Amino acid sequence: MNTSNWLLPTPQEEAAACAATVENLENPGRADPPVRLLRHVMLPTTIALVAVVLLFVFIAGHQMYQAQVAAAWADDPASMSAEVRPGTRGQDADLISGHLLLNVAGAGAATVALMLCVMVVRVRDAEARLRRADMALRLAATAFESQDGIMVLDERGAILQVNQAFTDITGYSLHEVRRRPVEILQAAANPPDLYDTIARQLAERGRWVGDLWSQRKNGEVYPKRLSLTLVRSAPGEPRYCVGSFADITEHKQAEARIEQLAFYDPLTGLPNRRLLQDRLQQAVAASRLNGQGAALLLIDLDEFKTLNDTLGHDMGDRLLQQLATRLQGALRERDTLARLGGDEFVVVLQELSPGLHESAEQAREVGERLLSALAAPCELDGHEHHSTCSIGVAMFGAAHPVASLEELMKHADLAMYEGKAAGRNTLRFFDPAMQNAISQRTALESDLRRGLQRGELLLHYQAQVDDTGRLLGAEALVRWQHLQRGMVSPAEFIPVAEQGGLILPLGEWVLLTACRQLASWALHPLLGRLTLSVNVSARQFHQPDFVDQVVMALQRTGARADRLKLELTESVLIDDVDAVVSRMGALKACGVRFSLDDFGTGYSSLNYLKRLPLSQLKIDQSFVRHVLTDSNDAAIARTIIALAAAMGLSVIAEGVETQAQREFLKRHGCTSYQGYLFGRPMPLAAFEALAQATAQDASPAGRHSVLGARTLGA
Ligand SMILES: Nc1nc2c(ncn2[C@@H]2O[C@H](COP(=O)(O)O[C@H]3[C@@H](O)[C@H](n4cnc5c(=O)[nH]c(N)nc54)O[C@@H]3COP(=O)(O)O)[C@@H](O)[C@H]2O)c(=O)[nH]1
């Protein structure tokens, strides 16, 4: 037996202790442990006393016999031999009785010793059991005075005993609740069948645990976690019910906070993506069951990024909060409005008409209501701000089943992007033709990935000349030599590469190939002074290691940095202008130059323009195309030329196709040109041949013959 087990109460003792606890709680002042100890050791003590008396008798008898024999011996020393002699009856009888007395006394002493042993063991055993039972009682008493409220009910549910925690939680003292029904603690907020359920489970399993609402003495309703246990009498009849409970108000509040964080957007308080997913799942299932129509509206604010960048994120947050309230106000109670993050909101419309046509009409009405709700001006720090948004709508429901939530979201997303492309502040419905376009785009993307790996990409070179027609260099333009489709235009595959992220490896390849070319031209006396312009997409430029990529490409190939010109579009500037300036500055310090492509078609913030370490502005071909026929285009072209001059930048016009366009631009101060007039983008060999030929023409012997005159035969 190990000591710890020996110290712990046995199950029987525990049960006895429990019953005793209840009895003590119900009838304080009944038999206490010391009294029962006395009872328990009474019998062994009595036996021990008798044994001591017997021992005493034996010792006294033995003493007497000893004295008798000694006296007889002293009187007649020969009497010892007479002890065994026949015929000496009187003396024999004395001796035999002396022997008998001795034997009886000896047996008595042994019995007494044995009994003493038994008694000691019994007493120790009784003490140990008593100690264990006492410990169980103390444990029960300690548990009773725990942090949890405890109440003991009789078999009819009347309160018999409560602890201090009960009083602290409920506000009722023992005196106030003793003999009163437990129903005084019940709250009306609980489901009506809860108490029947509890009673049934107690009867069946002897135990019930759960959360429920309860009422304090002051009427306050609070949530509690209650555990009820039935205590049965020996024949198995329910005798008591012990309930322990805790006030879980704080726990419930923490749960609510966690749920709020997990399922709601902290900025607007609207359901977040996770909760939307859940609601959408329910909406899809419900519409399948009830046959009604439903719609998913994806809302994306137009130009939100610009507002964030110009007015700051705090303003952006406030705008989102105001718009969320407006959107909510334009919807019905049963519709779900969620924020996906950033400037994207989603609306789920349910219980629309079953027919696709009617339900689409209803969705359109709601969408238009949302558009006008957002179009009203918002007040931001004393300024009026006008927002617009693009909404993509995807229908679902019995008349329009969808394969998955992902597909549904994708449909709404496609429609929304269609809307944006169509000019913003628009509502677009998804239609299957869009899906077709997407499938083709996906196929093109995986083809392009393979093409990049298989080396199907190559660079073409388009000449850039000065105002005399002298070749300055080229723009490197990527081409894709597809095995089946032939030459694929970058106008087709660059946007696909941008969307799927392939633009990053593609851009890196273009940069490295262009640098290799520059290094190779540097070895050639007629080509060594040529520059090469390389298009850099916004996504590529914003890679954290973009500067390293360029520096590495220059180092690996040995190209001169001042021969490399990076063409950035205005879209690069939409993101963090400080980072753009510092990145450009780092590369400019290495000697790399920058040209701002498509100038005038995009963001064109003069404020940003003055901060950028540019060396050139490029007039977009859309202005050049109609420069002779559209006075606005002519004015824009002239302004860009003047602006470049004022800022000390060079200017290049692209898309120059006619001599008249060239003349006009030259008259207004344009210094360099690119366009079909001087040469289409061409393969490397053709470009090098052209470059060498014009370099010879430009030699003192043939200075009159320059590019442009040669290509056009002018
Ligand atoms: N990120 C990268 N983008 C690239 C790269 N290579 C090309 N592109 C971009 O693809 C778009 C289409 O390019 P492309 O079909 O090559 O068209 C270029 C020229 O061919 C065309 N051009 C030039 N002169 C004329 C002209 O006189 N008339 C006319 N109709 N078109 C002309 O213009 C395109 C050059 O545009 P730009 O880059 O803006 O100077 C195009 O957007 C390319 O930028 C690449 O490697 N990376």
PDB file of C-alpha atoms in Angstrom, residues 313-566:
ATOM      1  CA  HIS A 313      -5.051  57.258 -44.302  1.00  0.00           C
ATOM      2  CA  ASP A 314      -7.046  58.852 -41.474  1.00  0.00           C
ATOM      3  CA  MET A 315      -9.208  60.663 -44.011  1.00  0.00           C
ATOM      4  CA  GLY A 316      -9.479  57.470 -46.026  1.00  0.00           C
ATOM      5  CA  ASP A 317     -10.723  55.638 -42.925  1.00  0.00           C
ATOM      6  CA  ARG A 318     -13.286  58.310 -42.180  1.00  0.00           C
ATOM      7  CA  LEU A 319     -14.544  58.216 -45.733  1.00  0.00           C
ATOM      8  CA  LEU A 320     -14.945  54.429 -45.553  1.00  0.00           C
ATOM      9  CA  GLN A 321     -16.914  54.743 -42.302  1.00  0.00           C
ATOM     10  CA  GLN A 322     -19.257  57.356 -43.784  1.00  0.00           C
ATOM     11  CA  LEU A 323     -19.782  55.339 -46.944  1.00  0.00           C
ATOM     12  CA  ALA A 324     -20.430  52.136 -44.979  1.00  0.00           C
ATOM     13  CA  THR A 325     -23.209  53.912 -43.066  1.00  0.00           C
ATOM     14  CA  ARG A 326     -24.694  55.189 -46.322  1.00  0.00           C
ATOM     15  CA  LEU A 327     -24.616  51.772 -47.954  1.00  0.00           C
ATOM     16  CA  GLN A 328     -26.262  50.215 -44.915  1.00  0.00           C
ATOM     17  CA  GLY A 329     -28.960  52.897 -45.021  1.00  0.00           C
ATOM     18  CA  ALA A 330     -29.778  52.071 -48.649  1.00  0.00           C
ATOM     19  CA  LEU A 331     -30.368  48.363 -47.930  1.00  0.00           C
ATOM     20  CA  ARG A 332     -33.160  46.318 -46.433  1.00  0.00           C
ATOM     21  CA  GLU A 333     -32.828  44.691 -42.981  1.00  0.00           C
ATOM     22  CA  ARG A 334     -32.464  41.227 -44.448  1.00  0.00           C
ATOM     23  CA  ASP A 335     -29.644  42.157 -46.869  1.00  0.00           C
ATOM     24  CA  THR A 336     -26.046  41.585 -45.825  1.00  0.00           C
ATOM     25  CA  LEU A 337     -23.450  44.300 -46.237  1.00  0.00           C
ATOM     26  CA  ALA A 338     -19.831  43.264 -45.629  1.00  0.00           C
ATOM     27  CA  ARG A 339     -16.424  44.879 -46.056  1.00  0.00           C
ATOM     28  CA  LEU A 340     -13.822  42.709 -47.713  1.00  0.00           C
ATOM     29  CA  GLY A 341     -10.983  45.093 -46.829  1.00  0.00           C
ATOM     30  CA  GLY A 342      -9.557  48.190 -48.486  1.00  0.00           C
ATOM     31  CA  ASP A 343     -12.263  49.939 -50.477  1.00  0.00           C
ATOM     32  CA  GLU A 344     -14.229  46.798 -51.365  1.00  0.00           C
ATOM     33  CA  PHE A 345     -17.722  46.145 -50.031  1.00  0.00           C
ATOM     34  CA  VAL A 346     -20.082  43.280 -50.776  1.00  0.00           C
ATOM     35  CA  VAL A 347     -23.868  43.149 -50.630  1.00  0.00           C
ATOM     36  CA  VAL A 348     -25.863  39.912 -50.596  1.00  0.00           C
ATOM     37  CA  LEU A 349     -29.468  40.377 -51.686  1.00  0.00           C
ATOM     38  CA  GLN A 350     -31.838  37.555 -50.803  1.00  0.00           C
ATOM     39  CA  GLU A 351     -35.506  36.793 -51.289  1.00  0.00           C
ATOM     40  CA  LEU A 352     -35.661  38.295 -54.771  1.00  0.00           C
ATOM     41  CA  SER A 353     -38.207  37.113 -57.347  1.00  0.00           C
ATOM     42  CA  PRO A 354     -37.668  33.564 -58.623  1.00  0.00           C
ATOM     43  CA  GLY A 355     -37.400  34.560 -62.317  1.00  0.00           C
ATOM     44  CA  LEU A 356     -33.959  35.656 -63.512  1.00  0.00           C
ATOM     45  CA  HIS A 357     -35.291  38.689 -65.333  1.00  0.00           C
ATOM     46  CA  GLU A 358     -37.287  40.084 -62.405  1.00  0.00           C
ATOM     47  CA  SER A 359     -34.620  39.316 -59.850  1.00  0.00           C
ATOM     48  CA  ALA A 360     -31.955  40.995 -62.030  1.00  0.00           C
ATOM     49  CA  GLU A 361     -34.205  44.073 -62.281  1.00  0.00           C
ATOM     50  CA  GLN A 362     -34.546  44.147 -58.486  1.00  0.00           C
ATOM     51  CA  ALA A 363     -30.774  43.818 -58.093  1.00  0.00           C
ATOM     52  CA  ARG A 364     -30.278  46.654 -60.579  1.00  0.00           C
ATOM     53  CA  GLU A 365     -32.627  48.896 -58.591  1.00  0.00           C
ATOM     54  CA  VAL A 366     -30.698  48.253 -55.383  1.00  0.00           C
ATOM     55  CA  GLY A 367     -27.365  48.748 -57.196  1.00  0.00           C
ATOM     56  CA  GLU A 368     -28.473  52.082 -58.579  1.00  0.00           C
ATOM     57  CA  ARG A 369     -29.679  53.133 -55.153  1.00  0.00           C
ATOM     58  CA  LEU A 370     -26.210  52.294 -53.812  1.00  0.00           C
ATOM     59  CA  LEU A 371     -24.494  54.237 -56.604  1.00  0.00           C
ATOM     60  CA  SER A 372     -26.470  57.373 -55.829  1.00  0.00           C
ATOM     61  CA  ALA A 373     -26.038  56.906 -52.061  1.00  0.00           C
ATOM     62  CA  LEU A 374     -22.285  56.925 -52.565  1.00  0.00           C
ATOM     63  CA  ALA A 375     -22.312  59.759 -55.073  1.00  0.00           C
ATOM     64  CA  ALA A 376     -23.644  62.315 -52.551  1.00  0.00           C
ATOM     65  CA  PRO A 377     -20.740  64.427 -51.216  1.00  0.00           C
ATOM     66  CA  CYS A 378     -19.018  63.449 -47.967  1.00  0.00           C
ATOM     67  CA  GLU A 379     -17.777  65.961 -45.451  1.00  0.00           C
ATOM     68  CA  LEU A 380     -14.112  65.371 -44.596  1.00  0.00           C
ATOM     69  CA  ASP A 381     -12.492  67.859 -42.246  1.00  0.00           C
ATOM     70  CA  GLY A 382     -14.482  70.739 -43.653  1.00  0.00           C
ATOM     71  CA  HIS A 383     -13.921  69.627 -47.267  1.00  0.00           C
ATOM     72  CA  GLU A 384     -16.509  68.168 -49.581  1.00  0.00           C
ATOM     73  CA  HIS A 385     -15.421  64.899 -51.124  1.00  0.00           C
ATOM     74  CA  HIS A 386     -17.226  63.259 -54.022  1.00  0.00           C
ATOM     75  CA  SER A 387     -16.918  59.494 -54.362  1.00  0.00           C
ATOM     76  CA  THR A 388     -18.049  57.189 -57.072  1.00  0.00           C
ATOM     77  CA  CYS A 389     -17.882  53.419 -57.256  1.00  0.00           C
ATOM     78  CA  SER A 390     -18.082  50.538 -59.685  1.00  0.00           C
ATOM     79  CA  ILE A 391     -20.480  47.715 -58.926  1.00  0.00           C
ATOM     80  CA  GLY A 392     -20.300  44.199 -60.351  1.00  0.00           C
ATOM     81  CA  VAL A 393     -23.421  42.045 -59.994  1.00  0.00           C
ATOM     82  CA  ALA A 394     -23.581  38.248 -60.122  1.00  0.00           C
ATOM     83  CA  MET A 395     -26.990  36.597 -59.870  1.00  0.00           C
ATOM     84  CA  PHE A 396     -27.559  33.283 -58.119  1.00  0.00           C
ATOM     85  CA  GLY A 397     -30.483  31.220 -56.919  1.00  0.00           C
ATOM     86  CA  ALA A 398     -32.744  28.558 -58.382  1.00  0.00           C
ATOM     87  CA  ALA A 399     -32.880  30.182 -61.843  1.00  0.00           C
ATOM     88  CA  HIS A 400     -29.131  30.809 -61.858  1.00  0.00           C
ATOM     89  CA  PRO A 401     -27.220  28.049 -60.068  1.00  0.00           C
ATOM     90  CA  VAL A 402     -23.509  28.583 -59.338  1.00  0.00           C
ATOM     91  CA  ALA A 403     -20.890  25.918 -58.818  1.00  0.00           C
ATOM     92  CA  SER A 404     -19.188  27.484 -55.808  1.00  0.00           C
ATOM     93  CA  LEU A 405     -18.832  30.623 -53.750  1.00  0.00           C
ATOM     94  CA  GLU A 406     -15.446  31.251 -55.367  1.00  0.00           C
ATOM     95  CA  GLU A 407     -17.074  31.178 -58.780  1.00  0.00           C
ATOM     96  CA  LEU A 408     -19.782  33.561 -57.632  1.00  0.00           C
ATOM     97  CA  MET A 409     -17.221  36.011 -56.246  1.00  0.00           C
ATOM     98  CA  LYS A 410     -15.188  35.726 -59.427  1.00  0.00           C
ATOM     99  CA  HIS A 411     -18.234  36.548 -61.539  1.00  0.00           C
ATOM    100  CA  ALA A 412     -19.006  39.659 -59.490  1.00  0.00           C
ATOM    101  CA  ASP A 413     -15.338  40.635 -59.637  1.00  0.00           C
ATOM    102  CA  LEU A 414     -15.250  40.321 -63.423  1.00  0.00           C
ATOM    103  CA  ALA A 415     -18.381  42.377 -63.785  1.00  0.00           C
ATOM    104  CA  MET A 416     -16.977  45.023 -61.456  1.00  0.00           C
ATOM    105  CA  TYR A 417     -13.753  45.280 -63.505  1.00  0.00           C
ATOM    106  CA  GLU A 418     -15.824  45.542 -66.671  1.00  0.00           C
ATOM    107  CA  GLY A 419     -17.606  48.443 -65.026  1.00  0.00           C
ATOM    108  CA  LYS A 420     -14.320  50.128 -64.105  1.00  0.00           C
ATOM    109  CA  ALA A 421     -12.997  49.675 -67.634  1.00  0.00           C
ATOM    110  CA  ALA A 422     -16.200  51.164 -69.004  1.00  0.00           C
ATOM    111  CA  GLY A 423     -15.612  54.429 -67.206  1.00  0.00           C
ATOM    112  CA  ARG A 424     -16.402  54.115 -63.496  1.00  0.00           C
ATOM    113  CA  ASN A 425     -19.535  55.020 -61.518  1.00  0.00           C
ATOM    114  CA  THR A 426     -21.146  52.081 -63.269  1.00  0.00           C
ATOM    115  CA  LEU A 427     -23.141  48.970 -62.570  1.00  0.00           C
ATOM    116  CA  ARG A 428     -22.336  45.859 -64.599  1.00  0.00           C
ATOM    117  CA  PHE A 429     -23.895  42.399 -64.576  1.00  0.00           C
ATOM    118  CA  PHE A 430     -21.768  39.344 -65.115  1.00  0.00           C
ATOM    119  CA  ASP A 431     -22.492  37.572 -68.367  1.00  0.00           C
ATOM    120  CA  PRO A 432     -21.038  34.301 -69.655  1.00  0.00           C
ATOM    121  CA  ALA A 433     -19.147  36.042 -72.490  1.00  0.00           C
ATOM    122  CA  MET A 434     -16.994  37.575 -69.800  1.00  0.00           C
ATOM    123  CA  GLN A 435     -16.282  34.105 -68.508  1.00  0.00           C
ATOM    124  CA  ASN A 436     -15.190  33.057 -71.956  1.00  0.00           C
ATOM    125  CA  ALA A 437     -12.763  35.953 -72.139  1.00  0.00           C
ATOM    126  CA  ILE A 438     -11.413  34.973 -68.747  1.00  0.00           C
ATOM    127  CA  SER A 439     -10.883  31.359 -69.778  1.00  0.00           C
ATOM    128  CA  GLN A 440      -8.947  32.549 -72.791  1.00  0.00           C
ATOM    129  CA  ARG A 441      -6.898  34.860 -70.636  1.00  0.00           C
ATOM    130  CA  THR A 442      -6.081  32.034 -68.228  1.00  0.00           C
ATOM    131  CA  ALA A 443      -4.996  29.810 -71.112  1.00  0.00           C
ATOM    132  CA  LEU A 444      -2.854  32.622 -72.506  1.00  0.00           C
ATOM    133  CA  GLU A 445      -1.218  33.114 -69.136  1.00  0.00           C
ATOM    134  CA  SER A 446      -0.169  29.488 -68.767  1.00  0.00           C
ATOM    135  CA  ASP A 447       1.033  29.504 -72.376  1.00  0.00           C
ATOM    136  CA  LEU A 448       3.078  32.613 -71.679  1.00  0.00           C
ATOM    137  CA  ARG A 449       4.629  31.018 -68.596  1.00  0.00           C
ATOM    138  CA  ARG A 450       5.713  28.092 -70.739  1.00  0.00           C
ATOM    139  CA  GLY A 451       6.865  30.435 -73.514  1.00  0.00           C
ATOM    140  CA  LEU A 452       9.065  32.328 -71.082  1.00  0.00           C
ATOM    141  CA  GLN A 453      10.667  29.084 -69.924  1.00  0.00           C
ATOM    142  CA  ARG A 454      11.144  27.828 -73.479  1.00  0.00           C
ATOM    143  CA  GLY A 455      12.794  31.042 -74.678  1.00  0.00           C
ATOM    144  CA  GLU A 456       9.968  32.069 -77.020  1.00  0.00           C
ATOM    145  CA  LEU A 457      10.323  35.752 -76.080  1.00  0.00           C
ATOM    146  CA  LEU A 458      12.562  38.143 -77.985  1.00  0.00           C
ATOM    147  CA  LEU A 459      13.168  41.863 -78.232  1.00  0.00           C
ATOM    148  CA  HIS A 460      12.422  44.118 -81.163  1.00  0.00           C
ATOM    149  CA  TYR A 461      14.001  47.543 -81.430  1.00  0.00           C
ATOM    150  CA  GLN A 462      12.328  50.761 -82.534  1.00  0.00           C
ATOM    151  CA  ALA A 463      14.532  53.667 -83.508  1.00  0.00           C
ATOM    152  CA  GLN A 464      14.587  56.959 -81.578  1.00  0.00           C
ATOM    153  CA  VAL A 465      16.046  59.927 -83.475  1.00  0.00           C
ATOM    154  CA  ASP A 466      16.919  63.579 -82.806  1.00  0.00           C
ATOM    155  CA  ASP A 467      15.445  66.566 -84.667  1.00  0.00           C
ATOM    156  CA  THR A 468      17.957  66.070 -87.470  1.00  0.00           C
ATOM    157  CA  GLY A 469      16.966  62.430 -87.861  1.00  0.00           C
ATOM    158  CA  ARG A 470      20.188  61.157 -86.334  1.00  0.00           C
ATOM    159  CA  LEU A 471      19.751  57.794 -84.559  1.00  0.00           C
ATOM    160  CA  LEU A 472      20.005  58.213 -80.791  1.00  0.00           C
ATOM    161  CA  GLY A 473      19.092  54.706 -79.789  1.00  0.00           C
ATOM    162  CA  ALA A 474      16.043  52.455 -79.571  1.00  0.00           C
ATOM    163  CA  GLU A 475      13.144  51.387 -77.453  1.00  0.00           C
ATOM    164  CA  ALA A 476      13.274  47.675 -76.644  1.00  0.00           C
ATOM    165  CA  LEU A 477       9.831  46.152 -77.239  1.00  0.00           C
ATOM    166  CA  VAL A 478       9.158  42.574 -76.247  1.00  0.00           C
ATOM    167  CA  ARG A 479       7.703  40.086 -78.712  1.00  0.00           C
ATOM    168  CA  TRP A 480       6.398  36.551 -78.257  1.00  0.00           C
ATOM    169  CA  GLN A 481       7.082  34.081 -81.022  1.00  0.00           C
ATOM    170  CA  HIS A 482       4.331  31.549 -80.251  1.00  0.00           C
ATOM    171  CA  LEU A 483       4.791  28.102 -81.778  1.00  0.00           C
ATOM    172  CA  GLN A 484       1.221  27.847 -83.084  1.00  0.00           C
ATOM    173  CA  ARG A 485      -0.048  31.398 -83.065  1.00  0.00           C
ATOM    174  CA  GLY A 486       2.977  33.103 -84.588  1.00  0.00           C
ATOM    175  CA  MET A 487       3.988  36.540 -83.313  1.00  0.00           C
ATOM    176  CA  VAL A 488       1.738  37.591 -80.406  1.00  0.00           C
ATOM    177  CA  SER A 489       1.422  41.324 -79.735  1.00  0.00           C
ATOM    178  CA  PRO A 490       2.571  42.623 -76.344  1.00  0.00           C
ATOM    179  CA  ALA A 491      -0.661  44.646 -76.293  1.00  0.00           C
ATOM    180  CA  GLU A 492      -2.314  41.238 -75.835  1.00  0.00           C
ATOM    181  CA  PHE A 493       0.026  39.472 -73.433  1.00  0.00           C
ATOM    182  CA  ILE A 494       1.510  42.304 -71.307  1.00  0.00           C
ATOM    183  CA  PRO A 495      -1.833  43.035 -69.558  1.00  0.00           C
ATOM    184  CA  VAL A 496      -2.224  39.283 -68.870  1.00  0.00           C
ATOM    185  CA  ALA A 497       1.304  39.135 -67.501  1.00  0.00           C
ATOM    186  CA  GLU A 498       0.601  42.191 -65.330  1.00  0.00           C
ATOM    187  CA  GLN A 499      -2.488  40.633 -63.837  1.00  0.00           C
ATOM    188  CA  GLY A 500      -1.070  37.242 -63.058  1.00  0.00           C
ATOM    189  CA  GLY A 501       2.351  38.438 -61.823  1.00  0.00           C
ATOM    190  CA  LEU A 502       4.281  36.996 -64.775  1.00  0.00           C
ATOM    191  CA  ILE A 503       5.368  40.532 -65.541  1.00  0.00           C
ATOM    192  CA  LEU A 504       8.055  40.167 -62.862  1.00  0.00           C
ATOM    193  CA  PRO A 505      10.106  37.359 -64.467  1.00  0.00           C
ATOM    194  CA  LEU A 506       9.264  38.774 -67.884  1.00  0.00           C
ATOM    195  CA  GLY A 507      10.455  42.274 -66.932  1.00  0.00           C
ATOM    196  CA  GLU A 508      13.625  40.865 -65.432  1.00  0.00           C
ATOM    197  CA  TRP A 509      14.315  38.963 -68.643  1.00  0.00           C
ATOM    198  CA  VAL A 510      13.768  42.112 -70.768  1.00  0.00           C
ATOM    199  CA  LEU A 511      16.075  44.149 -68.549  1.00  0.00           C
ATOM    200  CA  LEU A 512      18.864  41.589 -68.648  1.00  0.00           C
ATOM    201  CA  THR A 513      18.544  41.052 -72.410  1.00  0.00           C
ATOM    202  CA  ALA A 514      18.589  44.813 -73.069  1.00  0.00           C
ATOM    203  CA  CYS A 515      21.686  45.255 -70.874  1.00  0.00           C
ATOM    204  CA  ARG A 516      23.382  42.388 -72.699  1.00  0.00           C
ATOM    205  CA  GLN A 517      22.613  44.160 -75.960  1.00  0.00           C
ATOM    206  CA  LEU A 518      24.009  47.458 -74.727  1.00  0.00           C
ATOM    207  CA  ALA A 519      27.193  45.712 -73.615  1.00  0.00           C
ATOM    208  CA  SER A 520      27.499  44.067 -76.994  1.00  0.00           C
ATOM    209  CA  TRP A 521      26.946  47.381 -78.867  1.00  0.00           C
ATOM    210  CA  ALA A 522      29.567  49.037 -76.682  1.00  0.00           C
ATOM    211  CA  LEU A 523      32.180  46.894 -78.416  1.00  0.00           C
ATOM    212  CA  HIS A 524      31.076  48.149 -81.839  1.00  0.00           C
ATOM    213  CA  PRO A 525      32.464  51.516 -83.009  1.00  0.00           C
ATOM    214  CA  LEU A 526      29.268  52.497 -84.883  1.00  0.00           C
ATOM    215  CA  LEU A 527      26.765  51.289 -82.255  1.00  0.00           C
ATOM    216  CA  GLY A 528      28.594  51.992 -78.997  1.00  0.00           C
ATOM    217  CA  ARG A 529      26.955  55.411 -78.371  1.00  0.00           C
ATOM    218  CA  LEU A 530      23.331  54.129 -78.760  1.00  0.00           C
ATOM    219  CA  THR A 531      20.936  54.235 -75.809  1.00  0.00           C
ATOM    220  CA  LEU A 532      18.284  51.661 -75.073  1.00  0.00           C
ATOM    221  CA  SER A 533      14.913  52.449 -73.462  1.00  0.00           C
ATOM    222  CA  VAL A 534      13.315  49.641 -71.467  1.00  0.00           C
ATOM    223  CA  ASN A 535       9.681  49.623 -70.342  1.00  0.00           C
ATOM    224  CA  VAL A 536       9.253  48.997 -66.622  1.00  0.00           C
ATOM    225  CA  SER A 537       5.809  48.122 -65.306  1.00  0.00           C
ATOM    226  CA  ALA A 538       4.562  49.590 -62.037  1.00  0.00           C
ATOM    227  CA  ARG A 539       4.497  46.175 -60.401  1.00  0.00           C
ATOM    228  CA  GLN A 540       8.079  45.515 -61.414  1.00  0.00           C
ATOM    229  CA  PHE A 541       9.268  48.910 -60.199  1.00  0.00           C
ATOM    230  CA  HIS A 542       7.627  48.459 -56.813  1.00  0.00           C
ATOM    231  CA  GLN A 543       9.428  45.219 -56.067  1.00  0.00           C
ATOM    232  CA  PRO A 544      11.561  45.852 -52.986  1.00  0.00           C
ATOM    233  CA  ASP A 545      14.714  44.675 -54.748  1.00  0.00           C
ATOM    234  CA  PHE A 546      14.144  46.532 -58.013  1.00  0.00           C
ATOM    235  CA  VAL A 547      17.222  48.766 -57.610  1.00  0.00           C
ATOM    236  CA  ASP A 548      19.369  45.680 -56.943  1.00  0.00           C
ATOM    237  CA  GLN A 549      17.894  43.967 -60.009  1.00  0.00           C
ATOM    238  CA  VAL A 550      18.955  46.833 -62.263  1.00  0.00           C
ATOM    239  CA  VAL A 551      22.398  47.163 -60.693  1.00  0.00           C
ATOM    240  CA  MET A 552      22.915  43.395 -60.974  1.00  0.00           C
ATOM    241  CA  ALA A 553      21.861  43.389 -64.635  1.00  0.00           C
ATOM    242  CA  LEU A 554      24.373  46.176 -65.373  1.00  0.00           C
ATOM    243  CA  GLN A 555      27.154  44.426 -63.462  1.00  0.00           C
ATOM    244  CA  ARG A 556      26.486  40.982 -64.895  1.00  0.00           C
ATOM    245  CA  THR A 557      26.523  42.248 -68.468  1.00  0.00           C
ATOM    246  CA  GLY A 558      29.047  45.081 -68.145  1.00  0.00           C
ATOM    247  CA  ALA A 559      26.618  47.536 -69.807  1.00  0.00           C
ATOM    248  CA  ARG A 560      27.150  51.265 -69.214  1.00  0.00           C
ATOM    249  CA  ALA A 561      24.452  52.655 -66.898  1.00  0.00           C
ATOM    250  CA  ASP A 562      24.235  55.968 -68.812  1.00  0.00           C
ATOM    251  CA  ARG A 563      23.184  54.093 -71.945  1.00  0.00           C
ATOM    252  CA  LEU A 564      20.159  52.583 -70.165  1.00  0.00           C
ATOM    253  CA  LYS A 565      16.903  54.550 -70.020  1.00  0.00           C
ATOM    254  CA  LEU A 566      14.024  53.193 -67.957  1.00  0.00           C
TER     255      LEU A 566
END
